[in-house]
């Protein structure tokens, strides 16, 4: 009973009062803003910073932005102090004239103090300046500090001169400190791409749930409470790992991301790595990039480039052994990925790891669990939404309320029945049908009977693609086409006779959340998963059914039999025998397939292939 969530938000600020925000106040951990933008107006107000601010707005990131210039020499306004303290992160645009503003320097000192006290996130941007010039106060930064020093020396009041000296000492230390942080350099980059990268980084590092999107968490209360309890109840002397599993689109990522945003600040170090299987798929350095991200989050990394997965694993092992960490590894697909990111040497006591995976048994097979220091492992399986939650989610997207509009009750009911509580399907179809008439809804339902929505199908297909063997994929397609609702023992007897290994195969399908066993020992499959399996068979030959391996549509089976086609391709078909009787085909018709021979007087044990 979970729903997909989306990326977090952030905010931005500059110097001054009269803040302009790009969204409503934040309620995350009591913060009002996500990001404070610190910049020198004369350098970037009408160029880079303005473009960055607009990108933050477009990304639904709450931003504090000063719309007035700052007069050099003025004290930092109380409004700015409050904005910095009310922000979860700061983006500091270090441009040529940044240090010429005492206001900017005061902001910088306060921002760095927040980092030390409240885990305030800082993202320095070196905007056409050299980090070494900032660190050592050289070039324009040296000129600015020299000018401040001259003003101090011209001060005749001893107390004020002493205050200036103390300020300058703090400014010098702050510039050195910010230059030593991991920052971003715009030199040689397209600003549009650079800004997009910054916004993505803010999303990744803040991990806050979207505001104004309560519909994204419909049905998640139980699961949020479960994971929260798991986080809170763990001993400081143990290491706990939680595996959240379920079919694609059921809400694993949403749940993990939401909880991470709530509690990551309670650990020494934390890291959220999203979409691991996709990032590794077909990309040569995909796993290396992920390891680099993880190391950057939890450890001080050297400037030396590493191109060996095993060396990065060793660096990760050293880091997690020294610090209490909270890791979320989203969509782990293979043991190789898991071993590369967790290693085998163990974690610092009190650490927590959440793994989301389509295979609920993958985690306990990794190298970490084969040692004497194996952690405590908890599994949590996500199911679909109940009827009330499903209706609320669908209507929140389709009608912007909790109930169907008048006249839409019947067609909404049909769509709810089709989705069977699948959050992604409810969200995608709800958005698709927003502001559409009833006739359009009915047409959409007819279309779905022929072909599943591409986005939904692609998400579900990832589980199928991850099956470990051809046998398991063939078994899945057999069950999707013919065996849903059939007794497990009978199904296994028939499939084994067709040279399909069901012993490990059915277990693998259950582990991948593609199959379940009902109370009466029948095989069960979510309707959308079943449709995805049948779609895979359809794609073998979309326009020529006789070239497919399986036929479950009685009309198509009848046409293929009548035309005497498909003799070399079919492994099985479903046929209502009454259709033969109506056509008076007699008992002479027969069709041989690779897996079995179907006669009009079907032999016992294979009748599942012929009857409705």
XYZ file of C-alpha atoms in Angstrom:
612
model
C 0.000 0.000 0.000
C 2.483 2.553 -1.190
C 2.800 5.144 -3.832
C 5.625 6.492 -5.912
C 7.227 9.555 -4.505
C 9.239 12.124 -6.321
C 12.398 14.033 -5.797
C 12.975 16.458 -2.942
C 13.167 20.199 -2.962
C 15.583 22.899 -2.053
C 15.745 26.662 -1.631
C 18.029 29.516 -2.485
C 18.968 32.957 -1.187
C 21.055 35.981 -1.701
C 21.822 39.059 0.284
C 19.145 41.400 1.496
C 15.626 41.452 2.762
C 12.385 41.218 0.813
C 12.985 37.532 0.057
C 11.466 35.996 -3.048
C 10.622 32.331 -2.689
C 9.895 29.743 -5.309
C 7.523 27.692 -3.256
C 5.677 27.395 0.048
C 7.391 27.127 3.385
C 9.096 23.861 4.121
C 7.975 21.674 6.952
C 10.855 19.243 6.705
C 12.541 19.055 10.106
C 11.276 22.570 10.911
C 13.200 24.280 8.101
C 11.519 27.043 6.160
C 13.765 26.882 3.100
C 15.734 24.210 1.325
C 18.653 26.272 0.021
C 20.165 29.666 0.738
C 21.816 31.286 -2.309
C 24.814 33.411 -1.386
C 26.221 35.509 -4.278
C 27.660 38.888 -5.260
C 24.908 40.736 -7.052
C 27.159 42.893 -9.220
C 28.704 39.739 -10.726
C 25.872 37.274 -11.269
C 22.499 38.707 -10.246
C 21.257 39.175 -13.812
C 23.059 36.190 -15.320
C 24.138 32.956 -13.668
C 22.329 33.370 -10.347
C 19.108 34.459 -12.030
C 19.232 31.392 -14.291
C 19.997 29.136 -11.343
C 17.111 30.597 -9.367
C 14.713 30.006 -12.251
C 15.919 26.396 -12.531
C 15.234 25.927 -8.825
C 11.726 27.312 -9.284
C 11.100 24.997 -12.237
C 12.258 22.072 -10.117
C 9.743 23.006 -7.391
C 12.569 23.888 -5.024
C 11.777 26.387 -2.296
C 14.221 29.280 -2.591
C 15.161 32.359 -0.590
C 16.309 35.099 -2.969
C 17.183 38.661 -2.043
C 15.890 41.202 -4.521
C 17.926 44.165 -3.265
C 21.576 45.044 -3.647
C 23.772 45.103 -0.556
C 25.738 48.123 0.486
C 29.337 47.277 1.319
C 30.115 47.901 4.959
C 26.658 47.243 6.331
C 26.095 44.578 8.954
C 24.293 41.431 7.954
C 20.547 42.033 8.213
C 18.555 39.941 10.720
C 16.366 38.696 7.854
C 19.377 37.111 6.190
C 20.604 35.537 9.408
C 17.158 34.024 9.910
C 17.024 32.788 6.308
C 20.382 31.047 6.595
C 19.395 29.359 9.843
C 16.030 28.349 8.357
C 17.655 26.670 5.330
C 18.829 23.097 4.986
C 21.602 23.933 2.522
C 23.472 26.818 0.950
C 24.740 27.358 -2.569
C 27.669 29.809 -2.487
C 28.500 31.421 -5.833
C 32.135 32.450 -5.398
C 32.622 35.005 -8.179
C 35.332 37.600 -8.866
C 33.957 40.304 -6.552
C 32.436 38.037 -3.893
C 34.996 38.945 -1.221
C 34.599 42.679 -1.864
C 31.250 42.530 -0.046
C 31.484 42.379 3.725
C 27.879 41.203 3.679
C 28.837 38.201 1.551
C 31.731 37.409 3.866
C 29.480 37.613 6.932
C 27.039 35.276 5.198
C 29.871 32.867 4.492
C 30.977 32.807 8.130
C 27.443 32.138 9.361
C 26.842 29.436 6.726
C 30.003 27.595 7.776
C 28.957 27.831 11.426
C 25.639 26.215 10.492
C 27.554 23.402 8.795
C 29.464 22.597 11.957
C 26.452 22.781 14.272
C 23.447 21.600 12.243
C 24.847 19.487 9.369
C 23.990 22.327 6.998
C 24.817 21.233 3.436
C 27.123 23.553 1.491
C 27.667 23.554 -2.269
C 30.436 25.989 -3.293
C 30.445 27.099 -6.936
C 33.678 28.527 -8.307
C 32.314 30.918 -10.891
C 35.261 31.744 -13.144
C 37.617 31.911 -10.170
C 40.381 29.538 -9.104
C 39.773 27.608 -5.855
C 43.387 28.276 -4.885
C 42.767 32.040 -5.177
C 39.880 31.701 -2.738
C 41.879 29.460 -0.409
C 44.973 31.664 -0.286
C 43.191 35.001 -0.819
C 44.994 35.761 -4.052
C 44.039 37.651 -7.218
C 40.692 39.461 -6.811
C 40.167 37.801 -3.415
C 43.546 39.068 -2.256
C 42.757 42.555 -3.559
C 39.435 42.589 -1.729
C 40.951 41.456 1.569
C 43.717 44.035 1.203
C 41.096 46.762 0.739
C 39.241 45.588 3.852
C 42.515 45.713 5.758
C 43.150 49.264 4.611
C 39.691 50.306 5.840
C 40.470 48.675 9.165
C 43.759 50.547 9.450
C 42.037 53.849 8.665
C 39.599 53.294 11.526
C 40.461 55.665 14.372
C 38.216 54.065 16.995
C 40.212 51.376 18.776
C 37.195 49.229 19.606
C 35.916 49.320 16.025
C 39.419 48.556 14.701
C 39.580 45.531 17.016
C 36.180 44.364 15.789
C 37.361 44.775 12.181
C 40.450 42.690 12.941
C 38.365 39.907 14.490
C 36.017 39.950 11.507
C 38.884 39.771 9.038
C 40.335 36.809 10.863
C 36.968 35.006 10.577
C 36.667 35.974 6.901
C 40.139 34.654 6.072
C 39.438 31.348 7.804
C 36.024 31.065 6.135
C 37.466 31.587 2.640
C 40.111 28.959 3.293
C 37.534 26.533 4.667
C 34.999 26.913 1.847
C 37.714 26.476 -0.779
C 38.659 23.163 0.833
C 35.120 21.833 0.494
C 34.072 19.745 -2.475
C 32.797 22.336 -4.911
C 31.786 22.769 -8.532
C 33.785 24.688 -11.131
C 31.906 26.330 -14.003
C 35.056 26.889 -16.092
C 34.786 25.286 -19.519
C 31.171 24.204 -18.964
C 27.928 25.171 -20.670
C 26.020 27.087 -17.995
C 22.696 25.428 -18.826
C 24.175 21.948 -18.317
C 26.079 23.122 -15.252
C 22.924 24.540 -13.639
C 21.009 21.326 -14.394
C 23.760 19.368 -12.650
C 23.572 21.628 -9.590
C 19.802 21.234 -9.296
C 20.094 17.443 -9.549
C 22.805 17.464 -6.896
C 20.590 19.503 -4.568
C 17.776 17.005 -5.032
C 20.092 14.095 -4.373
C 21.663 15.543 -1.257
C 18.524 16.874 0.410
C 16.276 13.841 -0.161
C 13.190 15.728 0.999
C 9.694 14.630 -0.048
C 7.883 16.952 -2.415
C 5.619 19.437 -0.758
C 2.078 19.885 -2.016
C 2.130 16.249 -3.086
C 0.389 14.441 -0.265
C -1.252 12.188 -2.842
C 2.161 10.623 -3.410
C 1.997 9.097 0.076
C -1.517 7.730 0.043
C -1.450 4.287 1.606
C 2.119 4.625 2.914
C 1.418 5.285 6.591
C 1.785 1.677 7.694
C 5.015 1.216 5.754
C 6.508 4.514 6.907
C 5.739 3.578 10.505
C 7.233 0.118 10.003
C 10.511 1.432 8.613
C 10.635 4.221 11.202
C 10.196 1.661 13.969
C 12.962 -0.442 12.429
C 15.258 2.581 12.406
C 14.464 3.589 15.988
C 14.445 0.178 17.631
C 17.901 -0.944 16.539
C 20.642 -1.271 19.122
C 23.666 1.018 18.904
C 25.793 -2.120 19.149
C 24.361 -3.882 16.092
C 24.116 -3.279 12.360
C 20.687 -3.624 10.776
C 19.848 -4.158 7.110
C 16.312 -3.837 5.750
C 15.355 -5.185 2.334
C 12.222 -3.630 0.847
C 10.916 -5.733 -2.040
C 7.966 -5.786 -4.396
C 7.104 -5.591 -8.073
C 8.154 -2.576 -10.119
C 6.129 0.574 -9.467
C 4.798 -0.619 -6.113
C 6.569 2.168 -4.162
C 9.878 0.788 -2.874
C 11.885 3.827 -3.925
C 9.284 6.259 -2.592
C 9.258 4.664 0.825
C 13.040 4.461 1.163
C 13.561 8.011 -0.092
C 10.955 9.449 2.253
C 12.359 7.771 5.359
C 15.897 8.720 4.368
C 14.864 12.364 4.116
C 13.389 12.209 7.609
C 16.253 10.527 9.464
C 19.548 10.792 7.543
C 20.633 13.767 9.665
C 20.743 11.522 12.748
C 23.798 9.632 11.480
C 27.449 10.623 11.218
C 27.338 10.090 7.449
C 24.583 9.132 5.052
C 24.147 8.365 1.370
C 21.195 7.770 -0.902
C 22.033 6.004 -4.189
C 19.028 5.828 -6.514
C 18.257 3.688 -9.574
C 21.350 1.495 -9.317
C 20.336 -1.223 -11.778
C 19.532 1.265 -14.546
C 22.714 3.252 -13.939
C 24.765 0.064 -14.204
C 22.908 -1.383 -17.175
C 24.970 -1.151 -20.334
C 27.220 1.572 -18.951
C 30.895 0.702 -18.732
C 31.700 2.833 -15.693
C 28.238 2.724 -14.159
C 29.205 0.868 -11.000
C 32.385 2.899 -10.609
C 30.360 6.119 -10.778
C 28.029 4.819 -8.081
C 30.944 3.802 -5.862
C 32.477 7.240 -6.373
C 29.206 8.870 -5.300
C 29.002 6.676 -2.207
C 32.608 7.407 -1.236
C 32.021 11.126 -1.726
C 29.048 11.004 0.633
C 30.606 9.031 3.463
C 34.365 9.588 3.236
C 37.013 12.102 2.320
C 38.137 10.987 -1.121
C 41.540 11.669 -2.579
C 42.060 13.426 -5.893
C 43.606 10.248 -7.328
C 41.347 8.690 -9.942
C 40.355 5.077 -9.263
C 39.275 2.783 -12.095
C 39.050 -0.489 -10.198
C 35.792 -1.624 -8.561
C 37.641 -3.687 -5.950
C 39.758 -0.695 -4.860
C 36.666 1.443 -4.410
C 35.061 -1.393 -2.423
C 38.071 -1.371 -0.122
C 37.725 2.402 0.351
C 34.027 1.980 1.165
C 34.792 -0.811 3.661
C 37.291 1.407 5.479
C 34.823 4.299 5.638
C 31.807 2.359 6.918
C 33.935 0.606 9.544
C 34.854 3.935 11.166
C 31.546 5.831 11.127
C 27.914 5.250 11.963
C 26.283 5.513 8.554
C 22.827 5.353 7.017
C 22.798 4.018 3.469
C 19.942 3.572 1.036
C 20.807 1.455 -2.008
C 17.878 1.714 -4.379
C 17.027 -0.965 -6.949
C 19.887 -3.383 -6.432
C 19.732 -5.995 -9.172
C 22.774 -8.260 -8.770
C 25.035 -9.680 -6.098
C 27.975 -8.031 -7.830
C 26.453 -4.600 -7.223
C 25.684 -5.448 -3.611
C 29.168 -6.800 -2.858
C 30.821 -3.816 -4.538
C 28.847 -1.350 -2.384
C 28.790 -3.187 0.957
C 32.003 -5.185 0.914
C 32.520 -7.990 3.413
C 34.313 -6.441 6.395
C 31.284 -5.093 8.232
C 29.863 -1.764 9.431
C 30.366 0.494 12.428
C 27.844 -0.409 15.191
C 24.592 1.514 14.956
C 24.693 1.752 11.172
C 21.558 1.190 9.091
C 21.212 0.047 5.497
C 18.031 0.015 3.420
C 18.091 -1.958 0.179
C 15.264 -1.875 -2.322
C 15.155 -4.793 -4.725
C 12.759 -6.756 -6.856
C 14.336 -9.956 -5.481
C 13.509 -10.296 -1.784
C 16.189 -12.962 -1.189
C 19.100 -11.242 -2.937
C 20.520 -9.450 0.113
C 21.194 -12.473 2.276
C 23.273 -14.047 -0.515
C 25.856 -11.235 -0.554
C 29.410 -11.590 0.771
C 28.645 -9.657 3.961
C 26.249 -12.384 5.109
C 28.797 -15.130 4.570
C 31.075 -13.888 7.341
C 30.919 -14.196 11.117
C 29.900 -10.544 11.382
C 26.715 -10.801 9.372
C 24.227 -8.097 10.352
C 20.634 -8.451 11.460
C 18.422 -8.694 8.387
C 14.754 -7.679 8.107
C 12.541 -8.121 5.039
C 9.549 -5.989 4.140
C 7.335 -6.881 1.186
C 5.159 -4.184 -0.372
C 1.711 -5.018 -1.697
C -0.760 -2.883 -3.609
C -3.201 -0.349 -2.232
C -6.588 -1.358 -0.906
C -9.746 -0.228 -2.688
C -10.231 2.957 -0.663
C -6.613 4.026 -1.057
C -6.655 3.163 -4.764
C -9.729 5.297 -5.364
C -8.211 8.190 -3.439
C -4.967 8.019 -5.398
C -6.645 7.728 -8.785
C -9.028 10.575 -8.064
C -6.295 12.823 -6.682
C -4.597 12.691 -10.080
C -7.655 12.507 -12.320
C -10.023 14.864 -10.489
C -7.840 16.646 -7.913
C -10.084 15.348 -5.144
C -10.682 12.118 -3.228
C -13.792 10.881 -5.050
C -14.905 10.444 -8.674
C -16.807 13.309 -10.261
C -20.470 12.783 -10.956
C -20.939 10.558 -13.973
C -17.481 8.960 -13.644
C -18.315 6.430 -10.919
C -18.711 3.400 -13.191
C -15.725 4.005 -15.436
C -13.561 4.819 -12.392
C -14.578 1.488 -10.882
C -13.488 -0.325 -14.029
C -10.117 1.397 -13.972
C -9.618 0.567 -10.290
C -10.365 -3.070 -11.042
C -7.849 -3.014 -13.879
C -5.055 -1.472 -11.793
C -5.583 -3.807 -8.813
C -4.022 -1.366 -6.359
C -0.829 -0.781 -8.353
C 0.308 2.761 -7.391
C 2.248 3.562 -10.555
C -0.622 2.442 -12.778
C -3.101 4.510 -10.777
C -0.867 7.568 -10.961
C 0.020 7.256 -14.654
C -3.524 6.556 -15.816
C -5.006 9.152 -13.474
C -2.767 11.846 -14.951
C -3.465 10.602 -18.467
C -7.223 10.903 -17.949
C -7.194 14.239 -16.108
C -9.765 16.648 -17.557
C -10.955 14.018 -20.063
C -14.575 13.133 -20.732
C -16.260 9.848 -19.863
C -16.154 8.721 -23.508
C -12.394 9.222 -23.530
C -12.095 7.152 -20.335
C -14.084 4.332 -21.891
C -11.916 4.432 -25.005
C -8.809 4.281 -22.859
C -10.150 1.212 -21.045
C -10.763 -0.530 -24.366
C -7.226 0.294 -25.438
C -5.761 -1.088 -22.211
C -7.435 -4.427 -22.886
C -5.337 -4.657 -26.033
C -2.104 -3.053 -24.880
C -0.704 -1.973 -21.504
C 0.518 1.590 -21.043
C 4.187 1.746 -22.079
C 5.473 3.394 -18.911
C 3.754 0.862 -16.663
C 4.827 -2.059 -18.825
C 8.469 -0.942 -18.957
C 8.705 -0.679 -15.176
C 7.203 -4.139 -14.677
C 9.358 -5.627 -17.426
C 12.508 -4.890 -15.427
C 11.637 -7.757 -13.074
C 11.220 -10.097 -16.021
C 14.538 -9.000 -17.530
C 16.317 -9.720 -14.245
C 15.257 -13.384 -14.153
C 18.432 -15.488 -13.923
C 17.825 -18.018 -16.710
C 15.974 -18.723 -19.932
C 14.090 -21.492 -18.118
C 12.677 -19.009 -15.605
C 11.630 -16.596 -18.346
C 9.902 -19.372 -20.269
C 8.221 -20.588 -17.082
C 6.999 -17.053 -16.355
C 5.492 -16.745 -19.835
C 3.834 -20.178 -19.561
C 2.220 -19.234 -16.256
C 1.187 -15.766 -17.455
C -0.475 -17.256 -20.516
C -2.132 -20.358 -19.068
C -1.660 -21.170 -15.387
C -2.856 -18.208 -13.306
C -5.495 -19.573 -10.939
C -4.474 -23.203 -11.564
C -3.395 -25.549 -8.758
C 0.362 -25.439 -8.250
C 0.848 -29.196 -8.130
C -1.136 -29.771 -11.325
C 0.713 -26.922 -13.044
C 4.101 -28.329 -12.057
C 3.140 -31.786 -13.354
C 2.158 -30.402 -16.761
C 5.135 -28.042 -17.061
C 7.673 -30.682 -16.048
C 6.264 -32.868 -18.839
C 7.047 -29.978 -21.192
C 10.716 -29.916 -20.050
C 10.294 -26.815 -17.870
C 12.150 -26.861 -14.543
C 9.602 -25.758 -11.963
C 11.556 -26.792 -8.854
C 13.788 -23.722 -8.663
C 11.879 -21.754 -11.295
C 8.718 -21.134 -9.290
C 10.796 -20.201 -6.243
C 12.741 -17.684 -8.331
C 9.523 -16.128 -9.632
C 8.186 -15.819 -6.087
C 11.458 -14.220 -4.928
C 11.207 -11.703 -7.782
C 7.640 -10.873 -6.661
C 6.295 -11.959 -10.045
C 4.303 -14.848 -8.607
C 2.599 -15.830 -5.386
C 0.761 -18.874 -4.054
C -2.860 -18.494 -2.967
C -4.582 -20.002 0.044
C -5.816 -22.936 -2.024
C -2.365 -23.634 -3.489
C -3.231 -21.857 -6.750
C -0.739 -19.783 -8.729
C -1.430 -16.048 -8.418
C -0.099 -13.128 -10.432
C -0.945 -9.440 -10.402
C -3.065 -8.689 -13.439
C -0.615 -6.075 -14.736
C 2.281 -8.510 -14.334
C 0.309 -11.159 -16.210
C -0.422 -8.677 -18.998
C 3.272 -7.772 -19.162
C 4.130 -11.483 -19.613
C 1.556 -11.904 -22.342
C 2.820 -8.741 -24.008
C 6.286 -10.315 -24.157
C 4.797 -13.253 -26.051
C 2.836 -10.922 -28.340
C 6.046 -9.173 -29.327
C 7.427 -12.414 -30.750
C 5.209 -11.701 -33.754
C 2.737 -8.825 -33.261
C 0.865 -9.324 -36.543
C 1.236 -13.072 -37.119
C -0.075 -15.012 -34.122
C 0.830 -18.360 -35.661
C 4.519 -17.418 -35.268
C 4.216 -16.904 -31.514
C 5.150 -19.527 -28.940
C 1.860 -19.346 -27.032
C -1.763 -18.479 -27.819
C -4.199 -17.823 -24.978
C -6.865 -15.935 -26.918
C -9.448 -18.518 -28.049
C -10.312 -16.673 -31.255
C -6.667 -16.453 -32.296
C -6.109 -20.116 -31.407
C -9.106 -21.117 -33.479
C -7.958 -19.111 -36.522
C -4.455 -20.591 -36.334
C -5.822 -24.145 -36.051
C -8.302 -23.588 -38.848
C -5.599 -22.313 -41.201
C -3.228 -25.107 -40.167
C -0.425 -22.709 -39.283
C 2.037 -22.497 -36.415
C 3.089 -26.128 -36.422
C 6.734 -25.389 -35.742
C 6.408 -22.547 -33.249
C 3.611 -23.219 -30.801
C 4.421 -24.558 -27.387
C 0.868 -24.236 -26.138
C -2.528 -22.728 -26.790
C -5.861 -22.282 -25.091
C -8.983 -23.185 -27.012
C -12.660 -23.345 -26.201
C -13.604 -26.718 -27.731
C -17.147 -25.483 -28.386
C -15.726 -23.307 -31.157
C -14.672 -26.488 -32.995
C -18.084 -28.011 -32.534
C -19.767 -24.942 -34.011
C -17.583 -25.134 -37.092
C -18.163 -28.873 -37.378
C -14.499 -29.510 -37.963
C -14.780 -33.116 -36.879
C -12.180 -35.254 -35.238
C -9.565 -35.338 -37.959
C -7.952 -31.987 -37.197
C -4.704 -32.105 -35.320
C -1.857 -29.762 -34.622
C 1.598 -30.693 -33.446
C 3.664 -28.251 -31.383
C 7.115 -28.344 -29.863
C 5.772 -29.082 -26.408
C 2.761 -31.299 -27.011
C 0.176 -32.494 -29.502
C -3.305 -31.103 -29.265
C -6.179 -33.294 -30.455
C -9.842 -32.446 -30.601
C -10.269 -35.266 -28.076
C -7.550 -33.896 -25.772
C -5.678 -36.331 -23.650
C -6.091 -36.089 -19.916
C -3.350 -34.075 -18.207
C -3.079 -31.566 -21.040
C -6.642 -30.360 -21.163
C -5.474 -27.050 -19.680
C -4.311 -26.176 -23.135
C -7.680 -26.545 -24.740
C -10.482 -25.446 -22.474
C -11.616 -22.009 -21.438
